[in-house]
Amino acid sequence: QSLKTPGGAPVVLGIAGGCMFFLLGLFLLVIACSPTLRIRLRMGVWPIATPSTLPEIQKLLMATPAPVAVGEGWGFFISKTAPQPSAIALRGQWSGVVTWESDGLLRVRSGTVFGELVRILWSGGRAAVDRPQFDQLSVGAAVRTCGHGWFAEGWFIDAVVALSAVERGTGQLVEVKRSDSRFWMVALGSDYVITEVLLTSMPNRLLRIRQTVERLQRSGGTLAQQLHQNSDWLTSPFKLMFVSASQVIRKWGVYLDAGGGSIDDEVNISGCDLRCRTIRRHLRIPAEYDLVDSVADAHTLIQSIWPAEAVVERLAGALDVEL
């Protein structure tokens, strides 16, 4: 009888809509709190195991056919593929420092993500060489995919001194140094699962960071004038460029002179600020800025990607091309 009263149908629809939004919010909350479910959504399959010791990894990789290893699963998410024939996950249970071999030489497990690596190196006054932009990328994945950042003098993989890996199919442990003939086969080959990475680091110095935006449809002046405006970017030790159909974003960093700044001058950028910067860039309204930051985290583009953001990115079908 109540459904026939005036206004009854809108009330029922409102309740139903509220329940749907509640269930959607609960689903996203579960994803946010469940690393295993997040990686399942990125890859399209469940990892068959999450080993936490080297013997466990070796035993799993002795299977026929042997599984592949995944870190955070972003490579499969971006390429829209699933690991074949199956996958084990080397993530938080296989991360952290193995040993400091010297003041600038650090051995870490391959599941260590860059956000964690930044904090580890920061505590020793050091910074990763050419760290990629995403805190959620694992060190092992950065080696296997040649992940890189904005350092003009080399990529992250150039800082890798030695690798430990397990051969798929045999479970045999392999140790290679950069000078060994098998180094690149182990680093990039699908027959090996990287377990530990020995890498060099650099001093965590302060940088002056600037970002400018050039609107292409409004760009004027001669070529000589434009080159003069961009000369700081061209000669800086840290630099990157985002190019779209309507604008060019240039970001670069130069070392502060000795005594030119202190840790008190370093900007404190929150995860919310980083997310707002990324959203503005996607909306084609990026910010221009001039600030002081450290080598360790100046290249952080975004600390974490929310499940809803990952879904929107997949639906949008955005294509990122690097030159």
mmCIF file of C-alpha atoms in Angstrom:
data_model
loop_
_atom_site.group_PDB
_atom_site.id
_atom_site.type_symbol
_atom_site.label_atom_id
_atom_site.label_comp_id
_atom_site.label_asym_id
_atom_site.label_seq_id
_atom_site.Cartn_x
_atom_site.Cartn_y
_atom_site.Cartn_z
ATOM 1 C CA GLN A 1 0.000 0.000 0.000
ATOM 2 C CA SER A 2 2.847 2.430 0.826
ATOM 3 C CA LEU A 3 4.324 2.028 -2.651
ATOM 4 C CA LYS A 4 1.148 3.548 -4.116
ATOM 5 C CA THR A 5 1.307 6.676 -2.003
ATOM 6 C CA PRO A 6 2.599 9.883 -3.638
ATOM 7 C CA GLY A 7 6.355 10.025 -3.484
ATOM 8 C CA GLY A 8 6.689 6.330 -2.642
ATOM 9 C CA ALA A 9 8.492 5.347 -5.865
ATOM 10 C CA PRO A 10 11.175 8.063 -5.585
ATOM 11 C CA VAL A 11 11.837 7.013 -2.003
ATOM 12 C CA VAL A 12 12.314 3.379 -3.036
ATOM 13 C CA LEU A 13 14.598 4.422 -5.894
ATOM 14 C CA GLY A 14 16.584 6.627 -3.553
ATOM 15 C CA ILE A 15 17.043 3.784 -1.078
ATOM 16 C CA ALA A 16 18.065 1.396 -3.865
ATOM 17 C CA GLY A 17 20.527 3.942 -5.255
ATOM 18 C CA GLY A 18 21.960 4.566 -1.804
ATOM 19 C CA CYS A 19 22.454 0.839 -1.282
ATOM 20 C CA MET A 20 24.224 0.510 -4.620
ATOM 21 C CA PHE A 21 26.609 3.368 -3.787
ATOM 22 C CA PHE A 22 27.212 1.840 -0.359
ATOM 23 C CA LEU A 23 28.046 -1.553 -1.877
ATOM 24 C CA LEU A 24 30.314 0.095 -4.473
ATOM 25 C CA GLY A 25 32.120 2.030 -1.759
ATOM 26 C CA LEU A 26 32.454 -1.136 0.331
ATOM 27 C CA PHE A 27 33.870 -2.986 -2.696
ATOM 28 C CA LEU A 28 36.478 -0.268 -3.310
ATOM 29 C CA LEU A 29 37.365 -0.260 0.394
ATOM 30 C CA VAL A 30 37.916 -4.022 0.329
ATOM 31 C CA ILE A 31 40.164 -3.635 -2.716
ATOM 32 C CA ALA A 32 42.125 -0.841 -1.039
ATOM 33 C CA CYS A 33 42.713 -3.033 2.037
ATOM 34 C CA SER A 34 43.509 -6.233 0.136
ATOM 35 C CA PRO A 35 46.869 -6.303 -1.728
ATOM 36 C CA THR A 36 46.042 -9.751 -3.143
ATOM 37 C CA LEU A 37 42.742 -8.553 -4.590
ATOM 38 C CA ARG A 38 44.393 -5.456 -6.079
ATOM 39 C CA ILE A 39 46.993 -7.519 -7.895
ATOM 40 C CA ARG A 40 44.235 -9.886 -9.062
ATOM 41 C CA LEU A 41 42.404 -6.975 -10.690
ATOM 42 C CA ARG A 42 45.594 -5.684 -12.351
ATOM 43 C CA MET A 43 46.686 -9.026 -13.814
ATOM 44 C CA GLY A 44 43.361 -10.760 -14.358
ATOM 45 C CA VAL A 45 44.475 -13.888 -12.454
ATOM 46 C CA TRP A 46 45.262 -14.874 -8.884
ATOM 47 C CA PRO A 47 48.936 -15.494 -8.034
ATOM 48 C CA ILE A 48 49.341 -19.167 -7.148
ATOM 49 C CA ALA A 49 51.667 -18.404 -4.228
ATOM 50 C CA THR A 50 53.380 -15.626 -2.270
ATOM 51 C CA PRO A 51 56.667 -17.195 -1.130
ATOM 52 C CA SER A 52 58.633 -15.516 1.646
ATOM 53 C CA THR A 53 61.880 -17.550 1.616
ATOM 54 C CA LEU A 54 64.411 -18.463 -1.068
ATOM 55 C CA PRO A 55 63.833 -22.247 -0.722
ATOM 56 C CA GLU A 56 60.100 -21.665 -1.270
ATOM 57 C CA ILE A 57 60.815 -19.653 -4.424
ATOM 58 C CA GLN A 58 63.182 -22.327 -5.735
ATOM 59 C CA LYS A 59 60.683 -25.104 -5.072
ATOM 60 C CA LEU A 60 57.883 -23.278 -6.890
ATOM 61 C CA LEU A 61 60.108 -22.544 -9.904
ATOM 62 C CA MET A 62 61.036 -26.230 -10.286
ATOM 63 C CA ALA A 63 57.512 -26.948 -11.552
ATOM 64 C CA THR A 64 56.781 -27.772 -15.184
ATOM 65 C CA PRO A 65 55.759 -25.420 -16.655
ATOM 66 C CA ALA A 66 57.375 -23.012 -14.202
ATOM 67 C CA PRO A 67 55.404 -19.919 -13.163
ATOM 68 C CA VAL A 68 56.605 -16.385 -13.800
ATOM 69 C CA ALA A 69 57.112 -13.868 -11.006
ATOM 70 C CA VAL A 70 55.247 -10.589 -10.621
ATOM 71 C CA GLY A 71 55.790 -7.619 -8.346
ATOM 72 C CA GLU A 72 52.877 -5.181 -8.199
ATOM 73 C CA GLY A 73 51.399 -6.291 -11.533
ATOM 74 C CA TRP A 74 51.482 -2.895 -13.255
ATOM 75 C CA GLY A 75 53.225 -4.184 -16.384
ATOM 76 C CA PHE A 76 50.375 -6.622 -17.013
ATOM 77 C CA PHE A 77 47.793 -3.930 -16.227
ATOM 78 C CA ILE A 78 49.299 -1.486 -18.728
ATOM 79 C CA SER A 79 49.775 -4.093 -21.471
ATOM 80 C CA LYS A 80 46.350 -5.646 -20.747
ATOM 81 C CA THR A 81 47.841 -9.134 -20.614
ATOM 82 C CA ALA A 82 47.865 -11.954 -18.067
ATOM 83 C CA PRO A 83 50.967 -13.841 -16.887
ATOM 84 C CA GLN A 84 51.440 -17.217 -18.556
ATOM 85 C CA PRO A 85 51.331 -20.019 -17.564
ATOM 86 C CA SER A 86 50.832 -18.851 -13.961
ATOM 87 C CA ALA A 87 52.428 -16.438 -11.502
ATOM 88 C CA ILE A 88 53.955 -16.179 -8.074
ATOM 89 C CA ALA A 89 53.982 -12.809 -6.314
ATOM 90 C CA LEU A 90 57.213 -11.385 -4.892
ATOM 91 C CA ARG A 91 55.860 -8.400 -3.012
ATOM 92 C CA GLY A 92 55.761 -7.221 0.599
ATOM 93 C CA GLN A 93 56.654 -10.681 1.927
ATOM 94 C CA TRP A 94 59.836 -10.587 -0.184
ATOM 95 C CA SER A 95 61.096 -7.038 0.325
ATOM 96 C CA GLY A 96 63.501 -4.943 2.357
ATOM 97 C CA VAL A 97 67.225 -4.643 2.899
ATOM 98 C CA VAL A 98 69.461 -7.702 2.707
ATOM 99 C CA THR A 99 72.646 -5.827 3.616
ATOM 100 C CA TRP A 100 74.539 -2.564 3.214
ATOM 101 C CA GLU A 101 77.790 -3.645 1.551
ATOM 102 C CA SER A 102 79.272 -0.146 1.829
ATOM 103 C CA ASP A 103 78.084 3.422 2.442
ATOM 104 C CA GLY A 104 76.748 3.677 -1.105
ATOM 105 C CA LEU A 105 76.193 0.020 -2.032
ATOM 106 C CA LEU A 106 72.935 -1.646 -1.000
ATOM 107 C CA ARG A 107 71.480 -5.125 -1.580
ATOM 108 C CA VAL A 108 67.677 -5.388 -1.483
ATOM 109 C CA ARG A 109 65.095 -8.059 -2.253
ATOM 110 C CA SER A 110 63.399 -7.710 -5.623
ATOM 111 C CA GLY A 111 59.933 -7.182 -4.146
ATOM 112 C CA THR A 112 61.004 -3.910 -2.495
ATOM 113 C CA VAL A 113 58.959 -1.039 -3.937
ATOM 114 C CA PHE A 114 60.534 2.327 -4.665
ATOM 115 C CA GLY A 115 58.588 4.079 -1.943
ATOM 116 C CA GLU A 116 60.260 1.773 0.568
ATOM 117 C CA LEU A 117 63.646 2.082 -1.156
ATOM 118 C CA VAL A 118 63.481 5.889 -0.906
ATOM 119 C CA ARG A 119 62.907 5.684 2.851
ATOM 120 C CA ILE A 120 65.734 3.158 3.307
ATOM 121 C CA LEU A 121 68.255 5.255 1.378
ATOM 122 C CA TRP A 122 67.017 8.513 2.958
ATOM 123 C CA SER A 123 67.929 7.201 6.397
ATOM 124 C CA GLY A 124 71.552 6.925 5.217
ATOM 125 C CA GLY A 125 71.651 10.260 3.412
ATOM 126 C CA ARG A 126 71.527 8.537 0.038
ATOM 127 C CA ALA A 127 69.227 8.472 -2.993
ATOM 128 C CA ALA A 128 68.508 5.996 -5.772
ATOM 129 C CA VAL A 129 70.156 6.671 -9.123
ATOM 130 C CA ASP A 130 67.450 7.660 -11.617
ATOM 131 C CA ARG A 131 64.519 6.340 -9.619
ATOM 132 C CA PRO A 132 61.265 5.803 -11.572
ATOM 133 C CA GLN A 133 58.308 8.059 -10.846
ATOM 134 C CA PHE A 134 56.014 5.591 -9.080
ATOM 135 C CA ASP A 135 56.403 4.545 -5.451
ATOM 136 C CA GLN A 136 54.492 1.304 -6.115
ATOM 137 C CA LEU A 137 56.909 -0.061 -8.728
ATOM 138 C CA SER A 138 59.094 -2.895 -7.418
ATOM 139 C CA VAL A 139 62.877 -2.915 -7.824
ATOM 140 C CA GLY A 140 62.831 -6.287 -9.593
ATOM 141 C CA ALA A 141 60.250 -5.043 -12.101
ATOM 142 C CA ALA A 142 62.304 -1.885 -12.716
ATOM 143 C CA VAL A 143 65.314 -4.049 -13.618
ATOM 144 C CA ARG A 144 63.346 -6.410 -15.864
ATOM 145 C CA THR A 145 61.537 -3.588 -17.721
ATOM 146 C CA CYS A 146 64.431 -1.061 -17.676
ATOM 147 C CA GLY A 147 62.318 1.327 -15.644
ATOM 148 C CA HIS A 148 63.829 4.787 -15.516
ATOM 149 C CA GLY A 149 63.401 8.291 -14.182
ATOM 150 C CA TRP A 150 64.777 11.688 -15.164
ATOM 151 C CA PHE A 151 68.526 11.496 -14.543
ATOM 152 C CA ALA A 152 70.371 12.709 -17.662
ATOM 153 C CA GLU A 153 73.517 10.670 -16.985
ATOM 154 C CA GLY A 154 72.057 7.176 -16.796
ATOM 155 C CA TRP A 155 69.050 4.974 -16.108
ATOM 156 C CA PHE A 156 68.231 3.049 -12.960
ATOM 157 C CA ILE A 157 69.547 -0.203 -14.445
ATOM 158 C CA ASP A 158 72.942 1.497 -14.915
ATOM 159 C CA ALA A 159 73.217 1.548 -11.114
ATOM 160 C CA VAL A 160 72.697 -2.222 -10.814
ATOM 161 C CA VAL A 161 75.998 -3.874 -9.877
ATOM 162 C CA ALA A 162 74.931 -7.501 -9.412
ATOM 163 C CA LEU A 163 71.858 -9.736 -9.417
ATOM 164 C CA SER A 164 70.686 -12.899 -7.730
ATOM 165 C CA ALA A 165 68.072 -14.928 -9.587
ATOM 166 C CA VAL A 166 66.451 -18.348 -9.740
ATOM 167 C CA GLU A 167 66.232 -20.206 -13.038
ATOM 168 C CA ARG A 168 62.712 -21.209 -14.041
ATOM 169 C CA GLY A 169 62.311 -24.937 -14.523
ATOM 170 C CA THR A 170 65.357 -25.959 -12.472
ATOM 171 C CA GLY A 171 65.128 -23.823 -9.336
ATOM 172 C CA GLN A 172 68.867 -23.210 -9.551
ATOM 173 C CA LEU A 173 70.224 -20.095 -7.827
ATOM 174 C CA VAL A 174 72.282 -17.858 -10.132
ATOM 175 C CA GLU A 175 74.595 -15.010 -9.075
ATOM 176 C CA VAL A 176 75.879 -12.587 -11.737
ATOM 177 C CA LYS A 177 77.924 -9.401 -11.675
ATOM 178 C CA ARG A 178 77.599 -6.629 -14.205
ATOM 179 C CA SER A 179 80.859 -7.686 -15.884
ATOM 180 C CA ASP A 180 79.639 -11.267 -16.409
ATOM 181 C CA SER A 181 78.563 -12.335 -19.889
ATOM 182 C CA ARG A 182 75.248 -13.663 -18.514
ATOM 183 C CA PHE A 183 74.315 -10.445 -16.733
ATOM 184 C CA TRP A 184 71.897 -9.130 -19.353
ATOM 185 C CA MET A 185 70.394 -12.566 -19.930
ATOM 186 C CA VAL A 186 69.560 -12.784 -16.228
ATOM 187 C CA ALA A 187 68.452 -9.144 -15.975
ATOM 188 C CA LEU A 188 66.108 -9.152 -18.963
ATOM 189 C CA GLY A 189 65.520 -12.816 -19.853
ATOM 190 C CA SER A 190 62.253 -14.594 -19.096
ATOM 191 C CA ASP A 191 64.096 -17.768 -17.996
ATOM 192 C CA TYR A 192 65.108 -16.163 -14.693
ATOM 193 C CA VAL A 193 63.269 -14.719 -11.694
ATOM 194 C CA ILE A 194 65.209 -11.895 -10.031
ATOM 195 C CA THR A 195 65.366 -12.296 -6.259
ATOM 196 C CA GLU A 196 67.973 -9.756 -5.076
ATOM 197 C CA VAL A 197 69.480 -6.592 -6.532
ATOM 198 C CA LEU A 198 72.802 -5.015 -5.573
ATOM 199 C CA LEU A 199 72.778 -1.346 -6.529
ATOM 200 C CA THR A 200 74.784 1.811 -6.109
ATOM 201 C CA SER A 201 73.309 5.042 -4.808
ATOM 202 C CA MET A 202 74.101 8.750 -4.875
ATOM 203 C CA PRO A 203 74.238 11.493 -2.213
ATOM 204 C CA ASN A 204 70.833 12.912 -1.356
ATOM 205 C CA ARG A 205 71.527 16.524 -2.304
ATOM 206 C CA LEU A 206 69.050 19.382 -2.602
ATOM 207 C CA LEU A 207 67.741 20.458 -6.009
ATOM 208 C CA ARG A 208 65.987 23.502 -7.329
ATOM 209 C CA ILE A 209 62.973 22.070 -9.185
ATOM 210 C CA ARG A 210 61.126 24.043 -11.827
ATOM 211 C CA GLN A 211 58.189 23.180 -14.071
ATOM 212 C CA THR A 212 56.983 25.289 -16.983
ATOM 213 C CA VAL A 213 54.073 24.864 -19.393
ATOM 214 C CA GLU A 214 54.221 25.886 -23.045
ATOM 215 C CA ARG A 215 50.845 26.183 -24.804
ATOM 216 C CA LEU A 216 51.532 25.109 -28.360
ATOM 217 C CA GLN A 217 48.677 27.018 -29.967
ATOM 218 C CA ARG A 218 49.894 30.204 -28.293
ATOM 219 C CA SER A 219 53.592 29.637 -28.771
ATOM 220 C CA GLY A 220 55.291 32.581 -30.394
ATOM 221 C CA GLY A 221 58.718 33.977 -30.993
ATOM 222 C CA THR A 222 61.588 32.759 -33.088
ATOM 223 C CA LEU A 223 63.276 29.375 -32.755
ATOM 224 C CA ALA A 224 66.317 31.089 -31.223
ATOM 225 C CA GLN A 225 64.143 32.689 -28.549
ATOM 226 C CA GLN A 226 62.495 29.367 -27.718
ATOM 227 C CA LEU A 227 65.874 27.598 -27.455
ATOM 228 C CA HIS A 228 67.130 30.337 -25.127
ATOM 229 C CA GLN A 229 64.062 29.898 -22.918
ATOM 230 C CA ASN A 230 64.709 26.135 -22.764
ATOM 231 C CA SER A 231 68.489 26.277 -22.272
ATOM 232 C CA ASP A 232 68.221 25.618 -18.526
ATOM 233 C CA TRP A 233 66.177 22.488 -19.230
ATOM 234 C CA LEU A 234 68.616 21.263 -21.895
ATOM 235 C CA THR A 235 71.700 21.535 -19.664
ATOM 236 C CA SER A 236 70.209 20.332 -16.349
ATOM 237 C CA PRO A 237 71.259 16.985 -14.790
ATOM 238 C CA PHE A 238 67.629 16.026 -14.089
ATOM 239 C CA LYS A 239 64.896 16.634 -16.648
ATOM 240 C CA LEU A 240 61.749 15.296 -18.239
ATOM 241 C CA MET A 241 59.138 16.458 -20.709
ATOM 242 C CA PHE A 242 55.449 15.672 -21.179
ATOM 243 C CA VAL A 243 54.205 16.367 -24.729
ATOM 244 C CA SER A 244 50.553 16.403 -25.775
ATOM 245 C CA ALA A 245 48.718 17.842 -28.768
ATOM 246 C CA SER A 246 48.189 21.173 -27.029
ATOM 247 C CA GLN A 247 51.106 21.728 -24.658
ATOM 248 C CA VAL A 248 54.621 20.839 -23.583
ATOM 249 C CA ILE A 249 55.416 20.440 -19.883
ATOM 250 C CA ARG A 250 59.086 20.753 -18.937
ATOM 251 C CA LYS A 251 60.350 19.810 -15.501
ATOM 252 C CA TRP A 252 63.995 20.003 -14.485
ATOM 253 C CA GLY A 253 66.230 20.061 -11.446
ATOM 254 C CA VAL A 254 69.677 21.533 -10.791
ATOM 255 C CA TYR A 255 71.889 21.053 -7.748
ATOM 256 C CA LEU A 256 71.953 23.870 -5.221
ATOM 257 C CA ASP A 257 75.399 25.312 -4.597
ATOM 258 C CA ALA A 258 77.125 24.331 -1.369
ATOM 259 C CA GLY A 259 75.604 26.453 1.359
ATOM 260 C CA GLY A 260 72.816 27.522 -0.979
ATOM 261 C CA GLY A 261 70.122 25.762 1.014
ATOM 262 C CA SER A 262 69.387 23.533 3.993
ATOM 263 C CA ILE A 263 66.992 20.735 4.791
ATOM 264 C CA ASP A 264 64.630 23.374 6.196
ATOM 265 C CA ASP A 265 64.196 24.761 2.670
ATOM 266 C CA GLU A 266 62.937 21.442 1.299
ATOM 267 C CA VAL A 267 59.287 21.460 0.314
ATOM 268 C CA ASN A 268 56.946 18.976 2.004
ATOM 269 C CA ILE A 269 54.656 17.646 -0.711
ATOM 270 C CA SER A 270 51.804 15.440 0.474
ATOM 271 C CA GLY A 271 50.325 12.519 -1.404
ATOM 272 C CA CYS A 272 47.203 14.645 -1.975
ATOM 273 C CA ASP A 273 49.294 17.385 -3.602
ATOM 274 C CA LEU A 274 50.958 14.836 -5.897
ATOM 275 C CA ARG A 275 47.568 13.435 -6.884
ATOM 276 C CA CYS A 276 46.234 16.934 -7.626
ATOM 277 C CA ARG A 277 49.248 17.617 -9.843
ATOM 278 C CA THR A 278 48.600 14.418 -11.784
ATOM 279 C CA ILE A 279 44.883 15.164 -12.177
ATOM 280 C CA ARG A 280 45.658 18.682 -13.398
ATOM 281 C CA ARG A 281 48.113 17.293 -15.950
ATOM 282 C CA HIS A 282 45.479 14.890 -17.293
ATOM 283 C CA LEU A 283 42.958 17.759 -17.463
ATOM 284 C CA ARG A 284 45.482 19.819 -19.466
ATOM 285 C CA ILE A 285 45.747 22.494 -16.769
ATOM 286 C CA PRO A 286 49.137 21.665 -15.203
ATOM 287 C CA ALA A 287 50.718 23.897 -12.589
ATOM 288 C CA GLU A 288 53.960 25.816 -12.946
ATOM 289 C CA TYR A 289 56.234 25.903 -9.892
ATOM 290 C CA ASP A 290 59.707 26.686 -8.596
ATOM 291 C CA LEU A 291 60.742 24.961 -5.351
ATOM 292 C CA VAL A 292 63.494 23.112 -3.467
ATOM 293 C CA ASP A 293 63.376 19.336 -3.052
ATOM 294 C CA SER A 294 65.857 16.493 -2.555
ATOM 295 C CA VAL A 295 67.173 14.035 -5.128
ATOM 296 C CA ALA A 296 65.612 11.133 -3.185
ATOM 297 C CA ASP A 297 61.974 11.975 -3.806
ATOM 298 C CA ALA A 298 61.899 14.947 -6.198
ATOM 299 C CA HIS A 299 60.864 12.625 -9.030
ATOM 300 C CA THR A 300 57.880 11.080 -7.255
ATOM 301 C CA LEU A 301 54.926 11.527 -9.598
ATOM 302 C CA ILE A 302 52.364 9.727 -7.489
ATOM 303 C CA GLN A 303 52.718 7.634 -4.347
ATOM 304 C CA SER A 304 49.765 5.318 -4.874
ATOM 305 C CA ILE A 305 47.028 4.721 -7.435
ATOM 306 C CA TRP A 306 43.541 4.230 -6.029
ATOM 307 C CA PRO A 307 41.409 1.353 -7.397
ATOM 308 C CA ALA A 308 38.882 3.798 -8.874
ATOM 309 C CA GLU A 309 41.686 5.652 -10.661
ATOM 310 C CA ALA A 310 43.012 2.407 -12.121
ATOM 311 C CA VAL A 311 39.531 1.546 -13.444
ATOM 312 C CA VAL A 312 39.095 5.011 -15.009
ATOM 313 C CA GLU A 313 42.531 4.788 -16.633
ATOM 314 C CA ARG A 314 41.682 1.391 -18.114
ATOM 315 C CA LEU A 315 38.324 2.612 -19.449
ATOM 316 C CA ALA A 316 39.874 5.772 -20.905
ATOM 317 C CA GLY A 317 42.316 3.723 -22.947
ATOM 318 C CA ALA A 318 45.076 6.305 -22.557
ATOM 319 C CA LEU A 319 48.260 5.546 -24.507
ATOM 320 C CA ASP A 320 51.627 6.550 -23.067
ATOM 321 C CA VAL A 321 54.485 6.610 -25.577
ATOM 322 C CA GLU A 322 58.083 7.202 -24.439
ATOM 323 C CA LEU A 323 60.851 8.369 -26.759
#
